[in-house]
Short mmCIF file of C-alpha atoms in Angstrom, two decimals:
data_model
loop_
_atom_site.label_atom_id
_atom_site.label_comp_id
_atom_site.label_asym_id
_atom_site.label_seq_id
_atom_site.Cartn_x
_atom_site.Cartn_y
_atom_site.Cartn_z
CA UNK F 1 -27.97 -1.51 -22.42
CA UNK F 2 -28.17 -1.53 -18.63
CA UNK F 3 -26.24 1.36 -17.19
CA UNK F 4 -24.54 0.60 -13.95
CA UNK F 5 -23.22 3.32 -11.72
CA UNK F 6 -19.83 2.11 -10.55
CA UNK F 7 -18.73 3.64 -7.26
CA UNK F 8 -15.00 3.11 -7.41
CA UNK F 9 -14.53 4.18 -3.80
CA UNK F 10 -16.81 1.35 -2.69
CA UNK F 11 -15.50 -1.47 -4.90
CA UNK F 12 -11.80 -0.63 -4.95
CA UNK F 13 -9.56 -2.74 -2.70
CA UNK F 14 -6.24 -1.86 -4.24
CA UNK F 15 -4.56 1.17 -5.80
CA UNK F 16 -1.31 0.68 -7.71
CA UNK F 17 0.40 3.71 -9.21
CA UNK F 18 3.38 4.26 -11.48
CA UNK F 19 5.95 6.97 -11.00
CA UNK F 20 7.92 8.82 -13.68
CA UNK F 21 5.77 7.59 -16.54
CA UNK F 22 6.04 10.85 -18.49
CA UNK F 23 9.56 11.91 -19.54
CA UNK F 24 9.10 15.62 -18.89
CA UNK F 25 7.79 14.95 -15.38
CA UNK F 26 10.76 12.75 -14.52
CA UNK F 27 13.09 15.47 -15.77
CA UNK F 28 11.38 18.29 -13.86
CA UNK F 29 12.07 16.46 -10.58
CA UNK F 30 15.61 15.56 -11.61
CA UNK F 31 14.79 11.87 -11.61
CA UNK F 32 16.11 9.22 -13.97
CA UNK F 33 13.55 7.93 -16.46
CA UNK F 34 12.74 4.25 -15.86
CA UNK F 35 14.04 2.18 -18.76
CA UNK F 36 13.33 -1.45 -18.13
CA UNK F 37 10.34 -1.64 -15.84
CA UNK F 38 7.66 0.73 -14.55
CA UNK F 39 8.34 2.13 -11.10
CA UNK F 40 5.33 1.03 -9.04
CA UNK F 41 4.06 2.17 -5.66
CA UNK F 42 0.82 1.88 -3.71
CA UNK F 43 -1.76 4.18 -2.16
CA UNK F 44 -4.24 2.82 0.42
CA UNK F 45 -7.92 2.85 -0.52
CA UNK F 46 -8.50 5.02 2.55
CA UNK F 47 -6.92 7.86 0.55
CA UNK F 48 -9.77 8.04 -1.98
CA UNK F 49 -12.20 10.98 -1.88
CA UNK F 50 -14.91 11.89 -4.36
CA UNK F 51 -15.89 15.23 -2.84
CA UNK F 52 -14.94 17.60 -0.05
CA UNK F 53 -11.50 18.96 0.67
CA UNK F 54 -7.97 17.78 0.14
CA UNK F 55 -6.56 17.89 3.66
CA UNK F 56 -2.90 18.67 4.21
CA UNK F 57 -1.80 16.91 7.43
CA UNK F 58 -1.11 19.47 10.13
CA UNK F 59 2.38 20.93 9.81
CA UNK F 60 3.13 19.68 6.29
CA UNK F 61 2.14 23.08 4.83
CA UNK F 62 2.24 22.14 1.16
CA UNK F 63 1.37 19.33 -1.22
CA UNK F 64 2.15 18.74 -4.88
CA UNK F 65 -0.67 17.97 -7.28
CA UNK F 66 -0.28 15.26 -9.94
CA UNK F 67 -3.12 14.82 -12.42
CA UNK F 68 -3.46 11.30 -13.81
CA UNK F 69 -5.57 8.91 -15.85
CA UNK F 70 -6.82 6.14 -13.58
CA UNK F 71 -7.70 2.75 -15.07
CA UNK F 72 -10.39 0.68 -13.34
CA UNK F 73 -10.18 -3.10 -13.59
CA UNK F 74 -13.31 -5.08 -14.46
CA UNK F 75 -12.10 -8.57 -15.24
CA UNK F 76 -9.68 -10.13 -12.74
CA UNK F 77 -6.44 -11.51 -14.04
CA UNK F 78 -2.87 -12.55 -13.43
CA UNK F 79 -0.02 -12.86 -15.94
CA UNK F 80 -2.06 -10.85 -18.42
CA UNK F 81 -0.55 -10.52 -21.90
CA UNK F 82 -0.37 -6.94 -23.22
CA UNK F 83 -2.56 -7.84 -26.21
CA UNK F 84 -5.35 -8.95 -23.86
CA UNK F 85 -4.86 -6.26 -21.23
CA UNK F 86 -7.60 -3.89 -22.36
CA UNK F 87 -10.17 -6.71 -21.97
CA UNK F 88 -9.57 -6.40 -18.23
CA UNK F 89 -10.45 -2.71 -18.15
CA UNK F 90 -14.01 -1.65 -17.32
CA UNK F 91 -13.48 2.08 -17.26
CA UNK F 92 -11.53 5.07 -16.04
CA UNK F 93 -11.42 7.90 -13.55
CA UNK F 94 -9.63 11.21 -13.49
CA UNK F 95 -7.35 11.22 -10.46
CA UNK F 96 -5.12 13.54 -8.48
CA UNK F 97 -2.16 11.72 -6.96
CA UNK F 98 -1.57 14.23 -4.18
CA UNK F 99 1.96 14.03 -2.85
CA UNK F 100 3.74 15.56 0.13
CA UNK F 101 6.87 16.28 -1.90
CA UNK F 102 9.14 17.50 0.90
CA UNK F 103 8.07 14.61 3.13
CA UNK F 104 8.81 12.29 0.21
CA UNK F 105 12.33 13.74 -0.21
CA UNK F 106 12.97 13.40 3.53
CA UNK F 107 11.83 9.78 3.51
CA UNK F 108 14.01 9.03 0.47
CA UNK F 109 17.03 10.52 2.21
CA UNK F 110 16.41 8.35 5.28
CA UNK F 111 15.98 5.30 3.07
CA UNK F 112 12.35 5.04 4.20
CA UNK F 113 9.41 4.15 1.95
CA UNK F 114 7.31 6.93 0.37
CA UNK F 115 4.04 5.45 1.63
CA UNK F 116 3.30 8.21 4.13
CA UNK F 117 3.97 10.96 1.57
CA UNK F 118 1.70 9.35 -1.02
CA UNK F 119 -0.97 7.61 1.07
CA UNK F 120 -2.32 10.04 3.70
CA UNK F 121 -6.12 10.50 3.87
CA UNK F 122 -7.55 12.56 0.95
CA UNK F 123 -4.43 12.06 -1.17
CA UNK F 124 -6.43 10.33 -3.93
CA UNK F 125 -9.30 12.54 -5.16
CA UNK F 126 -11.18 10.92 -8.06
CA UNK F 127 -13.88 11.85 -10.55
CA UNK F 128 -17.05 9.92 -11.32
CA UNK F 129 -16.52 6.64 -13.13
CA UNK F 130 -16.09 6.85 -16.91
CA UNK F 131 -17.22 3.68 -18.73
CA UNK F 132 -14.70 2.19 -21.15
CA UNK F 133 -17.02 2.76 -24.08
CA UNK F 134 -16.81 6.53 -23.57
CA UNK F 135 -13.10 6.56 -24.43
CA UNK F 136 -12.12 6.16 -28.09
CA UNK F 137 -8.37 6.19 -27.66
CA UNK F 138 -6.92 5.88 -24.17
CA UNK F 139 -3.57 7.08 -25.55
CA UNK F 140 -4.89 10.38 -26.81
CA UNK F 141 -6.52 11.99 -23.81
CA UNK F 142 -5.79 15.49 -22.63
CA UNK F 143 -4.99 15.88 -18.92
CA UNK F 144 -5.31 19.39 -17.58
CA UNK F 145 -5.00 20.89 -14.12
CA UNK F 146 -5.32 24.45 -12.85
CA UNK F 147 -4.62 25.97 -9.46
CA UNK F 148 -6.74 29.02 -8.65
CA UNK F 149 -7.57 29.24 -12.35
CA UNK F 150 -3.97 29.16 -13.55
CA UNK F 151 -2.99 26.22 -15.76
CA UNK F 152 -0.19 24.17 -14.23
CA UNK F 153 -0.38 20.82 -15.99
CA UNK F 154 -1.45 20.30 -19.58
CA UNK F 155 -0.44 17.00 -21.05
CA UNK F 156 -1.64 14.08 -23.12
CA UNK F 157 -1.65 10.37 -22.43
CA UNK F 158 0.18 9.81 -25.71
CA UNK F 159 3.33 10.82 -23.83
CA UNK F 160 3.16 7.88 -21.41
CA UNK F 161 6.44 5.97 -21.44
CA UNK F 162 4.84 2.64 -20.55
CA UNK F 163 1.44 2.44 -22.26
CA UNK F 164 -1.63 1.09 -20.50
CA UNK F 165 -1.50 -2.51 -21.84
CA UNK F 166 2.17 -2.84 -20.88
CA UNK F 167 1.52 -1.37 -17.43
CA UNK F 168 -1.36 -3.75 -16.74
CA UNK F 169 0.61 -6.70 -18.03
CA UNK F 170 3.68 -5.89 -15.90
CA UNK F 171 1.65 -5.17 -12.76
CA UNK F 172 -0.39 -8.38 -13.17
CA UNK F 173 2.80 -10.46 -13.21
CA UNK F 174 3.37 -9.65 -9.55
CA UNK F 175 -0.04 -8.54 -8.27
CA UNK F 176 -3.29 -10.24 -9.25
CA UNK F 177 -5.65 -7.62 -10.60
CA UNK F 178 -9.14 -7.76 -9.09
CA UNK F 179 -12.48 -6.19 -9.97
CA UNK F 180 -12.49 -2.54 -8.86
CA UNK F 181 -8.71 -2.18 -8.65
CA UNK F 182 -7.45 1.25 -9.64
CA UNK F 183 -4.23 1.75 -11.57
CA UNK F 184 -2.80 5.30 -11.68
CA UNK F 185 -0.84 5.75 -14.88
CA UNK F 186 1.47 8.67 -14.16
CA UNK F 187 1.46 12.45 -14.44
CA UNK F 188 2.72 14.87 -17.09
CA UNK F 189 5.04 17.76 -16.18
CA UNK F 190 3.90 20.88 -14.37
CA UNK F 191 3.61 19.61 -10.79
CA UNK F 192 3.60 22.48 -8.31
CA UNK F 193 2.85 23.24 -4.69
CA UNK F 194 -0.62 23.92 -3.29
CA UNK F 195 -1.35 25.20 0.18
CA UNK F 196 -4.30 26.04 2.43
CA UNK F 197 -6.88 28.04 0.52
CA UNK F 198 -5.92 26.95 -2.99
CA UNK F 199 -8.45 25.40 -5.35
CA UNK F 200 -7.53 22.65 -7.79
CA UNK F 201 -9.56 21.96 -10.90
CA UNK F 202 -8.75 19.26 -13.41
CA UNK F 203 -10.19 17.72 -16.54
CA UNK F 204 -9.77 14.63 -18.70
CA UNK F 205 -10.70 15.71 -22.22
CA UNK F 206 -14.42 16.46 -21.99
CA UNK F 207 -15.03 13.19 -20.13
CA UNK F 208 -14.54 14.31 -16.54
CA UNK F 209 -14.06 17.42 -14.50
CA UNK F 210 -13.18 17.72 -10.84
CA UNK F 211 -12.72 20.54 -8.36
CA UNK F 212 -11.22 20.22 -4.91
CA UNK F 213 -10.32 22.93 -2.41
CA UNK F 214 -7.19 22.45 -0.31
CA UNK F 215 -7.06 23.01 3.44
CA UNK F 216 -4.43 22.34 6.06
CA UNK F 217 -5.66 20.47 9.13
CA UNK F 218 -5.51 22.35 12.38
CA UNK F 219 -5.07 19.08 14.35
CA UNK V 1 -15.94 -19.54 25.35
CA UNK V 2 -18.42 -17.96 23.02
CA UNK V 3 -19.37 -20.41 20.27
CA UNK V 4 -21.38 -17.71 18.59
CA UNK V 5 -18.30 -15.63 17.72
CA UNK V 6 -18.46 -14.93 13.99
CA UNK V 7 -15.66 -16.44 11.93
CA UNK V 8 -13.51 -13.59 10.71
CA UNK V 9 -12.14 -14.19 7.21
CA UNK V 10 -9.49 -11.54 6.91
CA UNK V 11 -8.99 -12.10 3.18
CA UNK V 12 -12.60 -10.97 2.61
CA UNK V 13 -12.78 -7.99 4.93
CA UNK V 14 -9.28 -6.53 4.80
CA UNK V 15 -8.84 -3.46 2.59
CA UNK V 16 -5.50 -2.24 3.87
CA UNK V 17 -2.31 -3.87 5.15
CA UNK V 18 0.23 -1.54 6.71
CA UNK V 19 3.65 -2.90 7.62
CA UNK V 20 6.05 -1.48 10.17
CA UNK V 21 9.77 -2.02 9.67
CA UNK V 22 12.75 -1.79 12.00
CA UNK V 23 10.48 -2.22 15.02
CA UNK V 24 12.32 -4.69 17.25
CA UNK V 25 15.08 -3.93 19.72
CA UNK V 26 18.04 -6.24 19.80
CA UNK V 27 17.47 -7.95 23.19
CA UNK V 28 21.22 -8.43 23.60
CA UNK V 29 22.05 -4.77 23.20
CA UNK V 30 21.00 -1.77 25.20
CA UNK V 31 18.35 0.01 23.25
CA UNK V 32 18.78 3.75 22.89
CA UNK V 33 15.31 5.26 22.55
CA UNK V 34 15.00 7.67 19.65
CA UNK V 35 12.39 10.05 18.36
CA UNK V 36 12.34 8.29 15.04
CA UNK V 37 8.99 7.83 13.39
CA UNK V 38 7.91 4.32 12.44
CA UNK V 39 9.14 2.94 9.08
CA UNK V 40 5.86 2.48 7.23
CA UNK V 41 5.04 0.56 4.08
CA UNK V 42 2.02 -1.29 2.67
CA UNK V 43 1.19 -4.64 1.13
CA UNK V 44 -1.75 -5.07 -1.29
CA UNK V 45 -4.54 -7.32 -0.01
CA UNK V 46 -3.82 -9.71 -2.88
CA UNK V 47 -0.70 -10.69 -0.96
CA UNK V 48 -2.81 -12.49 1.70
CA UNK V 49 -2.82 -16.29 1.74
CA UNK V 50 -3.97 -18.83 4.31
CA UNK V 51 -2.85 -22.37 4.97
CA UNK V 52 -3.35 -24.68 2.05
CA UNK V 53 -1.67 -22.20 -0.30
CA UNK V 54 2.03 -22.00 -1.09
CA UNK V 55 4.28 -19.00 -0.92
CA UNK V 56 5.15 -18.35 -4.56
CA UNK V 57 8.49 -16.84 -5.46
CA UNK V 58 8.08 -14.79 -8.66
CA UNK V 59 9.75 -16.43 -11.62
CA UNK V 60 13.46 -15.82 -11.77
CA UNK V 61 13.92 -14.37 -8.28
CA UNK V 62 15.53 -17.53 -6.90
CA UNK V 63 15.24 -16.66 -3.22
CA UNK V 64 13.07 -14.52 -0.99
CA UNK V 65 13.36 -13.60 2.69
CA UNK V 66 11.04 -14.28 5.62
CA UNK V 67 9.93 -12.22 8.58
CA UNK V 68 7.53 -13.34 11.35
CA UNK V 69 5.16 -10.82 12.87
CA UNK V 70 2.22 -10.18 15.17
CA UNK V 71 -0.58 -8.76 13.02
CA UNK V 72 -3.19 -6.50 14.61
CA UNK V 73 -6.69 -6.47 13.10
CA UNK V 74 -8.72 -3.30 13.45
CA UNK V 75 -12.33 -3.66 14.63
CA UNK V 76 -13.51 -0.10 14.89
CA UNK V 77 -12.76 2.82 12.55
CA UNK V 78 -9.83 4.83 13.86
CA UNK V 79 -8.83 8.37 12.98
CA UNK V 80 -6.88 10.67 15.26
CA UNK V 81 -7.15 8.21 18.13
CA UNK V 82 -5.05 8.76 21.21
CA UNK V 83 -2.79 6.03 22.56
CA UNK V 84 -4.82 5.52 25.72
CA UNK V 85 -7.92 4.37 23.83
CA UNK V 86 -6.18 2.81 20.83
CA UNK V 87 -6.69 -0.78 22.01
CA UNK V 88 -10.47 -0.24 21.91
CA UNK V 89 -10.08 -0.23 18.14
CA UNK V 90 -8.54 -3.70 18.01
CA UNK V 91 -10.70 -6.64 16.94
CA UNK V 92 -8.03 -9.30 17.28
CA UNK V 93 -4.78 -10.64 15.86
CA UNK V 94 -3.16 -12.93 13.35
CA UNK V 95 0.24 -14.52 13.11
CA UNK V 96 1.73 -13.27 9.84
CA UNK V 97 4.76 -13.83 7.66
CA UNK V 98 5.99 -10.71 5.94
CA UNK V 99 7.78 -12.21 2.93
CA UNK V 100 10.04 -9.98 0.85
CA UNK V 101 12.29 -10.12 -2.19
CA UNK V 102 15.31 -8.88 -0.25
CA UNK V 103 16.37 -5.91 1.86
CA UNK V 104 17.47 -3.91 -1.20
CA UNK V 105 15.06 -1.05 -0.68
CA UNK V 106 17.20 1.33 -2.72
CA UNK V 107 17.24 -0.99 -5.73
CA UNK V 108 13.61 -2.02 -6.12
CA UNK V 109 10.26 -0.36 -5.46
CA UNK V 110 9.03 -1.35 -2.00
CA UNK V 111 5.64 -2.34 -3.39
CA UNK V 112 7.40 -4.94 -5.50
CA UNK V 113 9.83 -6.08 -2.78
CA UNK V 114 7.15 -6.41 -0.10
CA UNK V 115 3.85 -6.71 -1.90
CA UNK V 116 4.05 -9.49 -4.51
CA UNK V 117 1.22 -12.05 -4.47
CA UNK V 118 1.46 -14.56 -1.57
CA UNK V 119 3.87 -12.33 0.37
CA UNK V 120 1.50 -12.13 3.37
CA UNK V 121 0.69 -15.62 4.70
CA UNK V 122 -1.54 -15.43 7.79
CA UNK V 123 -2.96 -17.71 10.46
CA UNK V 124 -6.60 -17.99 11.45
CA UNK V 125 -7.99 -14.96 13.22
CA UNK V 126 -7.30 -14.78 16.98
CA UNK V 127 -10.01 -12.89 18.90
CA UNK V 128 -8.72 -10.12 21.18
CA UNK V 129 -10.11 -11.90 24.24
CA UNK V 130 -7.75 -14.82 23.69
CA UNK V 131 -4.67 -12.71 24.40
CA UNK V 132 -4.14 -11.51 27.95
CA UNK V 133 -0.91 -9.67 27.47
CA UNK V 134 0.02 -8.65 23.97
CA UNK V 135 3.43 -7.43 25.21
CA UNK V 136 4.68 -10.88 26.16
CA UNK V 137 4.15 -13.08 23.12
CA UNK V 138 6.76 -15.41 21.71
CA UNK V 139 7.20 -15.36 17.92
CA UNK V 140 9.02 -18.27 16.38
CA UNK V 141 9.84 -19.30 12.81
CA UNK V 142 11.74 -22.23 11.41
CA UNK V 143 12.82 -23.20 7.91
CA UNK V 144 12.93 -26.94 7.20
CA UNK V 145 12.87 -27.48 10.97
CA UNK V 146 15.76 -25.08 11.71
CA UNK V 147 14.86 -22.15 13.97
CA UNK V 148 15.48 -18.76 12.39
CA UNK V 149 13.42 -16.31 14.45
CA UNK V 150 12.82 -16.67 18.19
CA UNK V 151 11.68 -13.37 19.59
CA UNK V 152 9.13 -11.75 21.85
CA UNK V 153 6.76 -8.83 21.45
CA UNK V 154 8.21 -7.31 24.60
CA UNK V 155 11.00 -6.11 22.32
CA UNK V 156 8.71 -4.01 20.11
CA UNK V 157 10.08 -0.50 19.86
CA UNK V 158 6.84 1.24 18.94
CA UNK V 159 4.12 -0.61 20.86
CA UNK V 160 0.68 -1.33 19.46
CA UNK V 161 -1.21 1.64 20.98
CA UNK V 162 1.49 4.01 19.65
CA UNK V 163 1.34 2.42 16.20
CA UNK V 164 -2.45 2.64 15.98
CA UNK V 165 -2.44 6.22 17.22
CA UNK V 166 0.40 7.32 14.91
CA UNK V 167 -1.05 5.63 11.83
CA UNK V 168 -4.55 6.93 12.55
CA UNK V 169 -3.22 10.49 12.39
CA UNK V 170 -2.52 10.04 8.68
CA UNK V 171 -4.66 7.09 7.56
CA UNK V 172 -8.23 6.27 8.55
CA UNK V 173 -7.98 2.68 9.77
CA UNK V 174 -11.11 0.67 9.09
CA UNK V 175 -12.71 -2.56 10.23
CA UNK V 176 -10.66 -5.45 8.88
CA UNK V 177 -7.46 -3.48 8.29
CA UNK V 178 -4.26 -5.27 9.25
CA UNK V 179 -1.15 -3.79 10.84
CA UNK V 180 1.99 -5.92 10.72
CA UNK V 181 3.98 -4.82 13.74
CA UNK V 182 7.51 -5.80 12.77
CA UNK V 183 9.84 -8.78 13.03
CA UNK V 184 12.43 -9.89 15.54
CA UNK V 185 15.90 -10.70 14.17
CA UNK V 186 16.60 -13.84 12.20
CA UNK V 187 15.83 -12.96 8.59
CA UNK V 188 17.20 -15.51 6.14
CA UNK V 189 16.49 -16.63 2.60
CA UNK V 190 14.21 -19.42 1.42
CA UNK V 191 14.01 -21.08 -1.98
CA UNK V 192 11.87 -23.54 -3.93
CA UNK V 193 11.16 -26.62 -1.87
CA UNK V 194 11.67 -25.07 1.57
CA UNK V 195 8.96 -25.28 4.23
CA UNK V 196 8.35 -22.47 6.71
CA UNK V 197 6.65 -23.07 10.05
CA UNK V 198 5.85 -20.36 12.54
CA UNK V 199 4.09 -19.97 15.87
CA UNK V 200 2.71 -17.26 18.11
CA UNK V 201 2.96 -18.73 21.63
CA UNK V 202 0.41 -21.56 21.65
CA UNK V 203 -2.18 -19.32 20.01
CA UNK V 204 -1.40 -19.94 16.36
CA UNK V 205 0.71 -22.27 14.28
CA UNK V 206 1.19 -22.02 10.55
CA UNK V 207 3.02 -23.98 7.89
CA UNK V 208 3.65 -22.85 4.31
CA UNK V 209 5.65 -24.52 1.55
CA UNK V 210 7.70 -22.32 -0.74
CA UNK V 211 7.70 -22.76 -4.51
CA UNK V 212 9.17 -20.74 -7.34
CA UNK V 213 6.84 -19.93 -10.22
CA UNK V 214 8.10 -21.68 -13.35
#
């Protein structure tokens, strides 16, 4: 079987993420759990990094880490039925949805969009591509994250509120899914602040491991 | 005129659409300058359509709203660029419609409200050289022949160099990226069967029918 190295950073033209897709994470931030529909938001593809440092914009001081399973689309589609959704998946990545939490709260208070707090450069570190065939059960994957060696997040994709097929189906009703698109499926509880000098490590079962140091830009 | 100018197909090259909200002064009122940062959001590139396509209201929504905007296309990668050289990073422009579900930003996710498929109809690409003064352009939009928007880019609050500079502090802007610079007043709703026409001076003219997905 021909093995193709997929460089998600090169092929991706769209990142759609879901917020509050793990009950305990919604609770830890004092947010209501979405009942009817997933709460979607976007990150620009310019936020993706595969190596190097996570850069806190000058003056923001701190970011929150959020470790997530990322789903990579292979077959384009629109109005995808949940039962066919997994046919559109070509693989996965381990992702950190870095978030400027205090900026996000400020923006919310002003009635402004979160885009700045979620989309700044380096706010989407990803692992190497994981082919679909490497994952037996996408709803039984361990997501772990440590900061300076201390475990902060330790969850499992079985706790997703909206499962992957339902997420893809819902998203595809409004946004056509294209080859290379990246869907971030939410983070378990344990989000915490990181600042200049911290080192984040994360793993997805034994399928992927990433390590990113955090620095604050001097501007 | 340079006949050799390559045809820019924004739908193929664009990887990022950033929208700026609340960016027009009311020309009838005295504008009080503030320190407020731009209101920034994004639209996925799947929202882009060109003439020949219809604006499609998602099933069940009934109505959507229109906004008419000057779109700036980036030609040269921009990160931490200062205002005085920001225009060097511009490749050209498009006339764009920034369609939205409604203004209920507290009720629905902004990606959904502003980013649904077909919510970013655009004109053909306008090379930078075709526009002498980007601060004096008339933007007009009509629905079924009735004028709704009739504004001018002189009323932009955050001007283009400021927008490029500000955005480039946080986001690397790349070749093909599109910045929607805001809409003058006149937002109204459209429904299945309506036809929207818009113009940017005599530089671009677009026409899009509106349908609701059944």
